[in-house]
PDB file of C-alpha atoms in Angstrom:
ATOM      1  CA  MET A   1      47.990  69.771  14.164  1.00 52.00           C
ATOM      2  CA  LYS A   2      46.577  73.248  13.577  1.00 63.00           C
ATOM      3  CA  ARG A   3      50.015  74.529  12.549  1.00 64.00           C
ATOM      4  CA  SER A   4      50.410  71.827   9.868  1.00 80.00           C
ATOM      5  CA  ARG A   5      46.877  72.518   8.594  1.00 75.00           C
ATOM      6  CA  GLU A   6      47.685  76.199   8.232  1.00 80.00           C
ATOM      7  CA  THR A   7      51.033  75.432   6.608  1.00 87.00           C
ATOM      8  CA  ALA A   8      49.430  73.048   4.110  1.00 84.00           C
ATOM      9  CA  ALA A   9      46.717  75.586   3.270  1.00 82.00           C
ATOM     10  CA  SER A  10      49.302  78.326   2.882  1.00 88.00           C
ATOM     11  CA  GLU A  11      51.446  76.205   0.554  1.00 91.00           C
ATOM     12  CA  LEU A  12      48.379  75.274  -1.489  1.00 90.00           C
ATOM     13  CA  PHE A  13      47.419  78.931  -1.800  1.00 92.00           C
ATOM     14  CA  VAL A  14      50.909  79.911  -2.996  1.00 93.00           C
ATOM     15  CA  ALA A  15      50.956  77.025  -5.482  1.00 93.00           C
ATOM     16  CA  LEU A  16      47.456  77.383  -6.952  1.00 93.00           C
ATOM     17  CA  TYR A  17      46.149  80.928  -6.472  1.00 94.00           C
ATOM     18  CA  PRO A  18      47.975  82.603  -9.398  1.00 94.00           C
ATOM     19  CA  ARG A  19      46.806  80.021 -11.924  1.00 93.00           C
ATOM     20  CA  LEU A  20      43.245  79.936 -10.547  1.00 94.00           C
ATOM     21  CA  ALA A  21      43.016  83.744 -10.568  1.00 94.00           C
ATOM     22  CA  GLY A  22      44.423  83.836 -14.122  1.00 93.00           C
ATOM     23  CA  TRP A  23      41.880  81.267 -15.264  1.00 92.00           C
ATOM     24  CA  CYS A  24      39.084  83.299 -13.683  1.00 93.00           C
ATOM     25  CA  ARG A  25      40.467  86.445 -15.343  1.00 92.00           C
ATOM     26  CA  ARG A  26      40.129  84.865 -18.778  1.00 89.00           C
ATOM     27  CA  LEU A  27      36.523  83.983 -17.997  1.00 88.00           C
ATOM     28  CA  VAL A  28      35.315  87.259 -16.489  1.00 90.00           C
ATOM     29  CA  ASP A  29      37.517  89.868 -18.238  1.00 86.00           C
ATOM     30  CA  ASP A  30      38.116  91.783 -15.014  1.00 89.00           C
ATOM     31  CA  ASP A  31      41.089  91.515 -12.645  1.00 92.00           C
ATOM     32  CA  GLU A  32      39.225  92.527  -9.501  1.00 94.00           C
ATOM     33  CA  THR A  33      36.325  90.128 -10.104  1.00 94.00           C
ATOM     34  CA  ALA A  34      38.737  87.320 -10.967  1.00 94.00           C
ATOM     35  CA  HIS A  35      40.625  87.802  -7.705  1.00 95.00           C
ATOM     36  CA  GLU A  36      37.356  87.961  -5.753  1.00 95.00           C
ATOM     37  CA  ILE A  37      36.217  84.678  -7.287  1.00 95.00           C
ATOM     38  CA  ALA A  38      39.564  82.947  -6.707  1.00 95.00           C
ATOM     39  CA  SER A  39      39.668  84.220  -3.115  1.00 94.00           C
ATOM     40  CA  GLU A  40      36.104  83.082  -2.480  1.00 95.00           C
ATOM     41  CA  ALA A  41      36.948  79.610  -3.826  1.00 95.00           C
ATOM     42  CA  PHE A  42      39.849  79.403  -1.362  1.00 94.00           C
ATOM     43  CA  THR A  43      37.634  80.670   1.466  1.00 93.00           C
ATOM     44  CA  ARG A  44      35.109  77.933   0.734  1.00 94.00           C
ATOM     45  CA  LEU A  45      37.891  75.353   0.556  1.00 94.00           C
ATOM     46  CA  TRP A  46      39.253  76.517   3.905  1.00 90.00           C
ATOM     47  CA  ALA A  47      35.761  76.146   5.464  1.00 90.00           C
ATOM     48  CA  ARG A  48      35.675  72.504   4.295  1.00 90.00           C
ATOM     49  CA  TRP A  49      39.403  71.813   4.582  1.00 87.00           C
ATOM     50  CA  THR A  50      39.086  68.581   6.573  1.00 86.00           C
ATOM     51  CA  THR A  51      36.428  67.079   4.296  1.00 90.00           C
ATOM     52  CA  VAL A  52      37.821  67.904   0.842  1.00 89.00           C
ATOM     53  CA  SER A  53      39.932  65.108  -0.593  1.00 87.00           C
ATOM     54  CA  GLU A  54      40.945  66.898  -3.828  1.00 89.00           C
ATOM     55  CA  PRO A  55      41.553  70.593  -3.079  1.00 91.00           C
ATOM     56  CA  ARG A  56      42.570  71.597  -6.618  1.00 89.00           C
ATOM     57  CA  GLY A  57      39.437  70.121  -8.121  1.00 89.00           C
ATOM     58  CA  PHE A  58      37.284  71.649  -5.403  1.00 92.00           C
ATOM     59  CA  LEU A  59      38.806  75.073  -6.143  1.00 94.00           C
ATOM     60  CA  TYR A  60      38.213  74.887  -9.904  1.00 92.00           C
ATOM     61  CA  VAL A  61      34.677  73.521  -9.667  1.00 91.00           C
ATOM     62  CA  THR A  62      33.817  76.132  -7.026  1.00 94.00           C
ATOM     63  CA  ALA A  63      35.356  78.891  -9.141  1.00 94.00           C
ATOM     64  CA  ALA A  64      33.465  77.647 -12.220  1.00 92.00           C
ATOM     65  CA  ASN A  65      30.221  77.907 -10.264  1.00 91.00           C
ATOM     66  CA  LEU A  66      31.125  81.397  -9.026  1.00 93.00           C
ATOM     67  CA  VAL A  67      31.951  82.461 -12.599  1.00 91.00           C
ATOM     68  CA  ARG A  68      28.571  81.142 -13.722  1.00 89.00           C
ATOM     69  CA  ASP A  69      26.896  83.149 -10.957  1.00 89.00           C
ATOM     70  CA  HIS A  70      28.846  86.229 -12.070  1.00 90.00           C
ATOM     71  CA  TRP A  71      27.728  85.742 -15.687  1.00 87.00           C
ATOM     72  CA  ARG A  72      24.111  85.327 -14.572  1.00 85.00           C
ATOM     73  CA  ARG A  73      24.299  88.475 -12.447  1.00 85.00           C
ATOM     74  CA  LEU A  74      25.712  90.443 -15.407  1.00 82.00           C
ATOM     75  CA  GLU A  75      22.941  89.167 -17.643  1.00 82.00           C
ATOM     76  CA  ARG A  76      20.280  90.133 -15.084  1.00 78.00           C
ATOM     77  CA  GLU A  77      21.832  93.595 -14.865  1.00 75.00           C
ATOM     78  CA  ARG A  78      21.838  93.942 -18.660  1.00 75.00           C
ATOM     79  CA  ARG A  79      18.175  92.955 -18.808  1.00 72.00           C
ATOM     80  CA  ALA A  80      17.303  95.425 -16.062  1.00 68.00           C
ATOM     81  CA  VAL A  81      19.111  98.201 -17.920  1.00 66.00           C
ATOM     82  CA  ARG A  82      17.276  97.328 -21.134  1.00 66.00           C
ATOM     83  CA  ARG A  83      13.943  97.345 -19.292  1.00 65.00           C
ATOM     84  CA  ALA A  84      14.739 100.748 -17.854  1.00 61.00           C
ATOM     85  CA  GLY A  85      15.331 102.012 -21.369  1.00 59.00           C
ATOM     86  CA  THR A  86      18.717 103.537 -20.674  1.00 48.00           C
ATOM     87  CA  GLU A  87      20.493 101.082 -22.912  1.00 43.00           C
ATOM     88  CA  ALA A  88      18.618 102.308 -25.976  1.00 46.00           C
ATOM     89  CA  ALA A  89      21.050 105.213 -26.290  1.00 49.00           C
ATOM     90  CA  LEU A  90      23.978 102.792 -26.410  1.00 46.00           C
ATOM     91  CA  THR A  91      22.473 100.824 -29.324  1.00 46.00           C
ATOM     92  CA  PRO A  92      23.901  97.393 -28.482  1.00 48.00           C
ATOM     93  CA  GLN A  93      23.993  94.583 -30.994  1.00 47.00           C
ATOM     94  CA  PRO A  94      21.134  92.138 -30.511  1.00 47.00           C
ATOM     95  CA  GLU A  95      22.241  89.173 -28.412  1.00 45.00           C
ATOM     96  CA  GLN A  96      21.373  86.781 -31.239  1.00 46.00           C
ATOM     97  CA  ALA A  97      23.956  88.415 -33.485  1.00 43.00           C
ATOM     98  CA  ASP A  98      26.674  88.343 -30.811  1.00 50.00           C
ATOM     99  CA  PRO A  99      28.612  85.098 -31.278  1.00 51.00           C
ATOM    100  CA  SER A 100      30.589  85.671 -28.084  1.00 74.00           C
ATOM    101  CA  VAL A 101      31.981  82.340 -27.008  1.00 77.00           C
ATOM    102  CA  ARG A 102      31.611  83.365 -23.365  1.00 76.00           C
ATOM    103  CA  LEU A 103      27.856  83.884 -23.776  1.00 78.00           C
ATOM    104  CA  LEU A 104      27.558  80.608 -25.637  1.00 83.00           C
ATOM    105  CA  VAL A 105      29.461  78.684 -22.962  1.00 84.00           C
ATOM    106  CA  GLN A 106      27.353  80.363 -20.289  1.00 81.00           C
ATOM    107  CA  ALA A 107      24.211  79.134 -22.019  1.00 83.00           C
ATOM    108  CA  LEU A 108      25.330  75.493 -21.997  1.00 87.00           C
ATOM    109  CA  PRO A 109      23.726  73.181 -19.440  1.00 88.00           C
ATOM    110  CA  GLU A 110      25.956  72.674 -16.379  1.00 84.00           C
ATOM    111  CA  ARG A 111      26.751  69.070 -17.352  1.00 88.00           C
ATOM    112  CA  LEU A 112      28.398  70.414 -20.540  1.00 90.00           C
ATOM    113  CA  ARG A 113      29.624  73.779 -19.255  1.00 88.00           C
ATOM    114  CA  VAL A 114      31.780  72.508 -16.360  1.00 87.00           C
ATOM    115  CA  PRO A 115      33.845  70.095 -18.513  1.00 89.00           C
ATOM    116  CA  ILE A 116      34.356  72.868 -21.129  1.00 88.00           C
ATOM    117  CA  LEU A 117      35.555  75.300 -18.466  1.00 85.00           C
ATOM    118  CA  LEU A 118      37.846  72.787 -16.789  1.00 84.00           C
ATOM    119  CA  HIS A 119      39.274  71.225 -19.966  1.00 85.00           C
ATOM    120  CA  TYR A 120      39.621  74.221 -22.260  1.00 83.00           C
ATOM    121  CA  TYR A 121      39.909  77.157 -19.885  1.00 80.00           C
ATOM    122  CA  ALA A 122      41.823  75.498 -17.016  1.00 78.00           C
ATOM    123  CA  ASP A 123      43.858  73.245 -19.347  1.00 79.00           C
ATOM    124  CA  MET A 124      42.997  70.126 -17.360  1.00 83.00           C
ATOM    125  CA  PRO A 125      43.358  66.754 -19.064  1.00 87.00           C
ATOM    126  CA  ILE A 126      40.218  64.692 -19.572  1.00 91.00           C
ATOM    127  CA  ARG A 127      41.426  62.227 -16.931  1.00 90.00           C
ATOM    128  CA  GLU A 128      41.506  65.017 -14.342  1.00 86.00           C
ATOM    129  CA  VAL A 129      38.143  66.476 -15.400  1.00 86.00           C
ATOM    130  CA  SER A 130      36.718  62.978 -15.030  1.00 88.00           C
ATOM    131  CA  ALA A 131      38.101  62.628 -11.510  1.00 84.00           C
ATOM    132  CA  LEU A 132      36.928  66.085 -10.444  1.00 81.00           C
ATOM    133  CA  THR A 133      33.395  65.693 -11.739  1.00 83.00           C
ATOM    134  CA  GLY A 134      32.995  62.044 -10.744  1.00 86.00           C
ATOM    135  CA  ARG A 135      32.086  61.037 -14.289  1.00 90.00           C
ATOM    136  CA  LYS A 136      33.758  58.495 -16.559  1.00 94.00           C
ATOM    137  CA  GLU A 137      36.352  59.688 -19.093  1.00 93.00           C
ATOM    138  CA  GLY A 138      34.150  58.474 -21.957  1.00 94.00           C
ATOM    139  CA  THR A 139      31.272  60.541 -20.620  1.00 94.00           C
ATOM    140  CA  ILE A 140      33.498  63.615 -20.372  1.00 93.00           C
ATOM    141  CA  LYS A 141      34.686  63.085 -23.960  1.00 93.00           C
ATOM    142  CA  ALA A 142      31.081  62.723 -25.145  1.00 94.00           C
ATOM    143  CA  ASP A 143      30.017  65.836 -23.211  1.00 93.00           C
ATOM    144  CA  LEU A 144      32.916  67.847 -24.671  1.00 91.00           C
ATOM    145  CA  HIS A 145      31.959  66.676 -28.163  1.00 92.00           C
ATOM    146  CA  THR A 146      28.295  67.570 -27.609  1.00 93.00           C
ATOM    147  CA  ALA A 147      29.231  70.982 -26.217  1.00 90.00           C
ATOM    148  CA  ARG A 148      31.544  71.723 -29.164  1.00 89.00           C
ATOM    149  CA  GLU A 149      28.797  70.743 -31.629  1.00 90.00           C
ATOM    150  CA  LEU A 150      26.275  72.993 -29.868  1.00 88.00           C
ATOM    151  CA  LEU A 151      28.751  75.882 -29.851  1.00 86.00           C
ATOM    152  CA  ARG A 152      29.638  75.303 -33.512  1.00 86.00           C
ATOM    153  CA  ALA A 153      25.965  75.231 -34.558  1.00 86.00           C
ATOM    154  CA  HIS A 154      25.182  78.398 -32.624  1.00 83.00           C
ATOM    155  CA  LEU A 155      28.193  80.214 -34.087  1.00 80.00           C
ATOM    156  CA  ARG A 156      27.090  79.205 -37.595  1.00 81.00           C
ATOM    157  CA  ARG A 157      23.573  80.516 -36.938  1.00 79.00           C
ATOM    158  CA  SER A 158      24.993  83.749 -35.533  1.00 72.00           C
ATOM    159  CA  LEU A 159      27.207  84.219 -38.577  1.00 70.00           C
ATOM    160  CA  ASP A 160      24.310  83.481 -40.938  1.00 70.00           C
ATOM    161  CA  HIS A 161      22.174  86.134 -39.177  1.00 63.00           C
ATOM    162  CA  SER A 162      24.904  88.743 -39.496  1.00 59.00           C
ATOM    163  CA  LEU A 163      25.302  88.324 -43.271  1.00 55.00           C
TER     164      LEU A 163
END
């Protein structure tokens, strides 16, 4: 029994790790951090192996949460640097004028952020996002629409401020 569990986990790792790590890489812009996040997602899956019915979904949702934590940690670090005054010499653009999609996605509420990450960044169909999040396909479609509208409005405001 243990041998088949290890074999199944090993096969899953070989099949999914490269794509999961690549997805994380696009989100965090750093190879090492992406691999850490993907590895941590697999570690957490392994700890719950017997209770997880959909391993792929578990991995992507876990990784999305780890990416969010990474983004939050970076933002806390940026704020701490600004408070310390050392960033003044670097003269960064004000956050309001930075229409970075990553920052905008990070700012979305979790109910909108997770479907955006899974659908657009992990290339999962709406049907699969629905199954992974436990929400109806219509709800996922509505959440994706709402998220796109929020992102579009914020990008417009950012562009207006930079003119």
